[in-house]
Tab-separated table of C-alpha atoms and ligand atoms in Angstrom:
chain	number	residue	atom	x	y	z
G	229	MET	CA	35.511	-1.289	224.364
G	230	SER	CA	32.680	-3.737	223.793
G	231	ILE	CA	29.788	-1.562	222.647
G	232	ASP	CA	29.103	-0.173	219.206
G	233	LEU	CA	31.193	-2.946	217.647
G	234	THR	CA	31.662	-3.390	213.924
G	235	ALA	CA	32.373	-6.492	211.872
G	236	ALA	CA	36.033	-5.450	212.049
G	237	SER	CA	36.371	-4.353	215.692
G	238	ILE	CA	34.528	-7.260	217.352
G	239	THR	CA	37.523	-9.583	216.981
G	240	GLU	CA	39.810	-7.553	219.241
G	241	ALA	CA	36.982	-7.032	221.748
G	242	VAL	CA	36.471	-10.791	222.085
G	243	GLN	CA	40.218	-11.489	222.199
G	244	LYS	CA	40.642	-9.022	225.081
G	245	THR	CA	38.250	-11.093	227.214
G	246	PHE	CA	40.834	-13.900	227.175
G	247	GLU	CA	43.734	-11.703	228.325
G	248	GLY	CA	42.975	-12.582	231.960
G	249	ALA	CA	43.461	-16.341	231.509
G	250	GLU	CA	46.073	-17.563	233.984
G	251	ASP	CA	47.340	-20.318	231.744
G	252	GLU	CA	49.427	-18.728	228.939
G	253	ARG	CA	48.706	-21.561	226.549
G	254	VAL	CA	44.930	-21.314	227.105
G	255	LYS	CA	45.207	-17.577	226.441
G	256	GLU	CA	47.175	-18.122	223.234
G	257	LEU	CA	44.869	-20.862	221.944
G	258	PHE	CA	41.654	-18.864	222.432
G	259	ILE	CA	43.029	-15.567	221.124
G	260	ARG	CA	44.302	-17.220	217.951
G	261	LEU	CA	41.169	-19.342	217.577
G	262	VAL	CA	38.955	-16.236	217.724
G	263	GLN	CA	41.184	-14.555	215.132
G	264	HIS	CA	40.912	-17.441	212.662
G	265	LEU	CA	37.190	-18.061	213.256
G	266	HIS	CA	36.346	-14.405	212.764
G	267	ASP	CA	38.598	-14.078	209.708
G	268	PHE	CA	36.948	-17.152	208.187
G	269	THR	CA	33.470	-15.777	208.903
G	270	ARG	CA	34.305	-12.403	207.322
G	271	GLU	CA	36.075	-14.013	204.354
G	272	VAL	CA	33.145	-16.238	203.340
G	273	ARG	CA	30.505	-13.733	204.565
G	274	LEU	CA	28.790	-16.559	206.466
G	275	THR	CA	24.999	-16.177	206.469
G	276	GLY	CA	22.792	-16.697	209.505
G	277	GLU	CA	21.203	-19.696	207.822
G	278	GLU	CA	24.595	-21.290	207.135
G	279	TRP	CA	25.693	-20.732	210.729
G	280	PHE	CA	22.476	-22.323	212.001
G	281	THR	CA	23.085	-25.305	209.699
G	282	ALA	CA	26.625	-25.641	211.053
G	283	MET	CA	25.419	-25.526	214.680
G	284	ASP	CA	22.747	-28.107	213.933
G	285	PHE	CA	25.398	-30.273	212.257
G	286	LEU	CA	27.686	-30.115	215.317
G	287	GLU	CA	24.754	-30.949	217.585
G	288	ARG	CA	24.036	-34.036	215.478
G	289	VAL	CA	27.728	-35.018	215.538
G	290	GLY	CA	27.577	-34.900	219.348
G	291	LYS	CA	24.365	-36.900	219.510
G	292	THR	CA	25.845	-39.592	217.253
G	293	CYS	CA	28.711	-40.229	219.703
G	294	THR	CA	28.554	-43.335	221.900
G	295	PRO	CA	31.332	-45.227	223.725
G	296	THR	CA	31.964	-47.139	220.470
G	297	ARG	CA	31.064	-44.470	217.883
G	298	GLN	CA	33.329	-41.410	217.964
G	299	GLU	CA	31.793	-39.053	215.405
G	300	PHE	CA	33.823	-36.036	216.609
G	301	VAL	CA	37.061	-37.992	216.120
G	302	LEU	CA	35.814	-38.992	212.676
G	303	LEU	CA	35.078	-35.341	211.846
G	304	SER	CA	38.639	-34.462	212.838
G	305	ASP	CA	39.877	-37.382	210.694
G	306	ILE	CA	37.988	-36.505	207.502
G	307	LEU	CA	39.023	-32.840	207.800
G	308	GLY	CA	42.670	-33.936	208.002
G	309	LEU	CA	43.076	-32.461	211.499
G	310	SER	CA	44.036	-35.703	213.243
G	311	VAL	CA	46.858	-36.295	210.785
G	312	LEU	CA	47.896	-32.613	210.779
G	313	VAL	CA	48.383	-32.669	214.562
G	314	ASP	CA	50.468	-35.840	214.206
G	315	LEU	CA	52.545	-34.457	211.306
G	316	ILE	CA	53.403	-31.273	213.226
G	317	HIS	CA	54.934	-33.278	216.061
G	318	HIS	CA	56.172	-36.291	214.045
G	319	PRO	CA	57.155	-34.948	210.626
G	320	GLY	CA	59.011	-38.188	209.876
G	321	GLY	CA	61.682	-38.720	207.298
G	322	GLY	CA	64.212	-39.962	209.873
G	323	SER	CA	65.306	-43.421	210.927
G	324	VAL	CA	62.405	-43.811	213.358
G	325	THR	CA	59.192	-45.440	212.075
G	326	ASP	CA	56.586	-42.886	211.009
G	327	SER	CA	53.409	-42.583	213.048
G	328	THR	CA	49.834	-42.118	211.902
G	329	LEU	CA	46.336	-41.902	213.347
G	330	LEU	CA	44.922	-44.317	215.919
G	331	GLY	CA	41.436	-44.552	214.443
G	332	PRO	CA	38.276	-45.395	216.365
G	333	PHE	CA	38.677	-49.171	216.512
G	334	TYR	CA	41.418	-49.468	219.133
G	335	VAL	CA	39.957	-50.886	222.359
G	336	GLU	CA	41.584	-51.120	225.788
G	337	GLY	CA	40.305	-54.570	226.738
G	338	ARG	CA	42.144	-56.525	224.055
G	339	PRO	CA	43.412	-60.029	224.874
G	340	THR	CA	47.105	-60.710	225.393
G	341	ALA	CA	48.623	-63.340	223.099
G	342	GLN	CA	51.793	-65.413	222.860
G	343	ASN	CA	54.026	-64.975	219.846
G	344	GLY	CA	53.052	-67.360	217.081
G	345	SER	CA	49.447	-67.681	218.185
G	346	ASP	CA	46.383	-67.251	216.006
G	347	ILE	CA	44.725	-63.938	216.952
G	348	SER	CA	41.902	-64.190	214.394
G	349	GLY	CA	39.413	-65.205	217.096
G	350	GLU	CA	38.121	-67.901	214.725
G	351	VAL	CA	36.972	-65.348	212.178
G	352	GLU	CA	37.194	-66.930	208.719
G	353	GLY	CA	39.400	-65.491	205.993
G	354	ILE	CA	42.645	-65.813	204.051
G	355	PRO	CA	45.356	-66.807	206.569
G	356	LEU	CA	47.873	-64.018	207.181
G	357	PHE	CA	51.220	-64.441	208.938
G	358	PHE	CA	52.829	-61.307	210.367
G	359	ASN	CA	56.473	-61.121	211.402
G	360	GLY	CA	57.646	-57.966	213.128
G	361	ARG	CA	60.816	-56.729	214.735
G	362	VAL	CA	61.304	-53.763	217.066
G	363	LEU	CA	64.679	-51.975	217.082
G	364	ASP	CA	66.172	-48.835	218.617
G	365	PRO	CA	67.668	-46.138	216.330
G	366	ASP	CA	71.103	-47.863	216.533
G	367	GLY	CA	69.684	-51.161	215.298
G	368	ASN	CA	69.633	-52.906	218.676
G	369	PRO	CA	66.636	-55.130	219.430
G	370	VAL	CA	64.047	-53.801	221.870
G	371	ALA	CA	63.117	-56.790	224.030
G	372	GLY	CA	59.928	-56.773	226.105
G	373	ALA	CA	58.208	-54.110	223.976
G	374	LYS	CA	54.415	-54.267	224.193
G	375	VAL	CA	52.823	-54.377	220.741
G	376	ASP	CA	49.107	-53.905	220.218
G	377	THR	CA	47.798	-54.928	216.838
G	378	TRP	CA	44.258	-54.766	215.445
G	379	HIS	CA	42.696	-55.025	211.992
G	380	SER	CA	39.494	-55.731	210.073
G	381	ASP	CA	38.283	-59.027	208.644
G	382	GLY	CA	38.309	-59.932	204.953
G	383	GLU	CA	35.146	-57.900	204.391
G	384	GLY	CA	36.455	-54.769	206.082
G	385	PHE	CA	34.664	-55.137	209.431
G	386	TYR	CA	36.275	-54.831	212.853
G	387	ASP	CA	35.154	-57.099	215.702
G	388	VAL	CA	33.474	-54.146	217.471
G	389	GLN	CA	31.260	-53.676	214.397
G	390	MET	CA	29.941	-57.257	214.499
G	391	GLN	CA	29.473	-57.944	218.173
G	392	ASP	CA	26.197	-59.823	217.569
G	393	LYS	CA	27.861	-62.251	215.181
G	394	LEU	CA	30.833	-62.706	217.545
G	395	HIS	CA	28.596	-63.025	220.644
G	396	GLY	CA	30.414	-60.126	222.303
G	397	ARG	CA	33.918	-61.571	221.744
G	398	LEU	CA	36.900	-59.513	220.564
G	399	ALA	CA	38.813	-60.845	217.550
G	400	MET	CA	41.653	-59.886	215.195
G	401	ARG	CA	43.399	-57.938	217.918
G	402	ALA	CA	45.959	-58.748	220.600
G	403	LEU	CA	48.701	-57.423	222.819
G	404	LEU	CA	52.014	-59.171	222.116
G	405	THR	CA	55.464	-58.832	223.704
G	406	THR	CA	58.743	-58.828	221.785
G	407	ASP	CA	61.299	-61.587	222.536
G	408	ASP	CA	65.027	-61.075	223.276
G	409	GLU	CA	65.698	-60.321	219.603
G	410	GLY	CA	62.904	-57.727	219.482
G	411	ARG	CA	60.734	-60.067	217.428
G	412	PHE	CA	56.971	-60.574	217.571
G	413	TRP	CA	54.857	-62.675	215.267
G	414	TYR	CA	51.307	-63.909	214.902
G	415	ARG	CA	48.794	-65.550	212.612
G	416	SER	CA	45.458	-63.961	211.711
G	417	VAL	CA	43.273	-63.371	208.646
G	418	ALA	CA	43.934	-60.872	205.849
G	419	PRO	CA	42.058	-57.565	206.306
G	420	ARG	CA	40.350	-55.614	203.508
G	421	TYR	CA	39.762	-51.996	202.500
G	422	TYR	CA	36.672	-50.538	204.168
G	423	PRO	CA	34.579	-47.368	204.372
G	424	VAL	CA	34.856	-45.135	207.452
G	425	PRO	CA	31.477	-45.045	209.234
G	426	ASN	CA	29.363	-42.880	206.909
G	427	ASP	CA	25.790	-43.379	208.074
G	428	GLY	CA	26.028	-40.313	210.359
G	429	PRO	CA	26.678	-36.564	209.953
G	430	CYS	CA	30.254	-37.084	208.672
G	431	GLY	CA	28.851	-39.225	205.868
G	432	GLU	CA	26.767	-36.221	204.793
G	433	ILE	CA	29.952	-34.190	204.314
G	434	LEU	CA	31.608	-36.989	202.319
G	435	ARG	CA	28.590	-37.333	200.027
G	436	ALA	CA	28.133	-33.548	199.637
G	437	ALA	CA	31.752	-33.340	198.469
G	438	ASN	CA	31.527	-36.483	196.342
G	439	ARG	CA	34.354	-37.961	198.424
G	440	SER	CA	35.168	-41.639	198.789
G	441	PRO	CA	34.719	-42.972	202.353
G	442	MET	CA	37.304	-45.738	201.781
G	443	ARG	CA	40.455	-46.547	203.727
G	444	PRO	CA	42.981	-48.876	202.058
G	445	GLU	CA	43.668	-52.306	203.583
G	446	HIS	CA	45.866	-51.965	206.683
G	447	LEU	CA	47.096	-53.420	209.962
G	448	HIS	CA	47.240	-51.163	213.038
G	449	PHE	CA	50.070	-51.178	215.603
G	450	ARG	CA	50.624	-49.393	218.898
G	451	LEU	CA	54.046	-49.931	220.483
G	452	HIS	CA	55.251	-49.144	224.021
G	453	ALA	CA	58.634	-49.909	225.561
G	454	GLU	CA	60.427	-48.663	228.647
G	455	GLY	CA	62.707	-45.723	227.752
G	456	PHE	CA	61.172	-45.190	224.280
G	457	GLU	CA	58.566	-42.851	222.841
G	458	PRO	CA	55.264	-44.686	222.245
G	459	LEU	CA	54.457	-45.230	218.573
G	460	ILE	CA	51.021	-45.416	216.923
G	461	THR	CA	51.274	-46.537	213.340
G	462	MET	CA	49.844	-48.809	210.661
G	463	LEU	CA	50.986	-50.746	207.604
G	464	VAL	CA	49.108	-50.320	204.332
G	465	ARG	CA	48.858	-52.845	201.515
G	466	SER	CA	50.907	-51.618	198.546
G	467	ASP	CA	48.591	-52.863	195.764
G	468	ASP	CA	45.374	-51.643	197.375
G	469	PRO	CA	43.122	-49.584	195.039
G	470	TYR	CA	42.708	-46.871	197.706
G	471	VAL	CA	46.337	-46.490	198.746
G	472	GLU	CA	46.615	-43.021	197.180
G	473	ARG	CA	43.199	-41.751	198.361
G	474	ASP	CA	42.656	-42.652	201.982
G	475	ALA	CA	39.500	-40.896	203.281
G	476	VAL	CA	41.348	-39.830	206.441
G	477	PHE	CA	44.788	-38.969	204.929
G	478	GLY	CA	46.629	-41.486	207.143
G	479	VAL	CA	48.881	-43.185	204.540
G	480	ARG	CA	52.593	-42.366	204.583
G	481	ARG	CA	54.797	-43.777	201.837
G	482	SER	CA	57.134	-45.346	204.421
G	483	LEU	CA	54.231	-47.360	205.851
G	484	VAL	CA	53.203	-48.993	202.558
G	485	VAL	CA	54.254	-52.664	202.465
G	486	ASP	CA	53.732	-55.752	200.334
G	487	PHE	CA	51.200	-58.294	201.528
G	488	VAL	CA	52.885	-61.274	199.832
G	489	HIS	CA	50.625	-63.934	198.291
G	490	HIS	CA	51.569	-67.630	198.666
G	491	ASP	CA	49.914	-70.586	196.939
G	492	ALA	CA	48.313	-73.599	198.561
G	493	GLY	CA	51.031	-76.178	199.238
G	494	ASP	CA	53.627	-73.567	200.260
G	495	THR	CA	55.099	-73.617	203.754
G	496	ALA	CA	54.011	-70.872	206.162
G	497	PRO	CA	56.520	-69.002	208.367
G	498	ASP	CA	55.480	-71.193	211.317
G	499	GLY	CA	56.480	-74.319	209.360
G	500	THR	CA	52.909	-75.395	208.524
G	501	ARG	CA	52.431	-76.769	205.002
G	502	MET	CA	49.329	-74.816	204.029
G	503	GLY	CA	46.390	-76.427	202.258
G	504	GLU	CA	45.111	-73.046	201.066
G	505	PRO	CA	46.581	-69.782	199.735
G	506	PHE	CA	47.903	-67.421	202.403
G	507	GLN	CA	49.672	-64.077	202.827
G	508	THR	CA	52.769	-62.942	204.697
G	509	VAL	CA	53.755	-59.456	205.865
G	510	GLU	CA	57.078	-58.482	207.439
G	511	ARG	CA	58.166	-55.229	208.973
G	512	THR	CA	60.775	-53.708	211.268
G	513	PHE	CA	59.663	-50.876	213.568
G	514	VAL	CA	62.221	-48.393	214.937
G	515	LEU	CA	61.346	-46.642	218.196
G	516	ASP	CA	62.790	-43.307	219.282
G	517	HIS	CA	64.516	-42.958	222.644
G	518	ARG	CA	62.303	-41.100	225.130
G	519	GLU	CA	63.307	-37.468	225.625
G	520	HIS	CA	63.863	-36.352	229.209
J	273	BEZ	C1	40.838	-46.879	211.169
J	273	BEZ	O1	41.826	-47.075	210.526
J	273	BEZ	O2	40.498	-47.794	211.910
J	273	BEZ	C2	40.053	-45.597	211.018
J	273	BEZ	C3	40.697	-44.380	211.104
J	273	BEZ	C4	39.968	-43.211	210.977
J	273	BEZ	C5	38.608	-43.256	210.768
J	273	BEZ	C6	37.957	-44.473	210.668
J	273	BEZ	C7	38.684	-45.671	210.777
J	274	FE	FE1	41.598	-49.294	210.590
């Protein structure tokens, strides 16, 4: 019955309208969503003014979105939803490398690079040498794995945030391929902690809650290999001031690593005697076999 509804009976009336959905999952998702939305609304006794404010907020989130500014993804990130979805399906704790969120700065058109090359795109900063290895759960090397990596510069900016300065070039990102021993390695510049974009509607939430917008210093990785589950992950600098309070909840203990400092005059992993201080990071990634 959908007349003479009360604040209690309206929920079932709305849920019934989804009973006819052909797709069982669509039916389940909408029926449960209506339940939780209505329960929330009753619990907090949402006022008309508050609901209007929320609708206006969502409209502004939508209007802020562009091909390079994903405010809805950011909203999901700062509410912990992006990581929650990942944690449900990849709870971690096993031998396989933990995953975490992709973030908005991954781009499809990244350049491919040879192992050992400098992927900094001539951006200035503290030299950083990364050495990675990709293994299967039995410890065998995964040769020919495709490894995307991307990170910020030493001031916390990604290439896509400074396209004017870079004259439209991409930098500090590349697609590498592991060798026969599952190894990949590159040179770049050290990244830095940075704020998530907070000049839009999501920034209003962060400020209203007195929340920090900062993400700790990190390197992103996306790995694909034939016969293995894809992995999206990142490595976080262990002595970063924000390691315990990431604005988007993406840090997992297993992904925290040392960014090792070396003095000028030391020899870099590629055999270069460096005339300036530099950093090295090493990490093994373990991919899960693909389920069939
Ligand atoms: C990032 O790590 O690139 C990122 C993730 C979520 C929100 C903003 C940035
Ligand atoms: Fe990032």
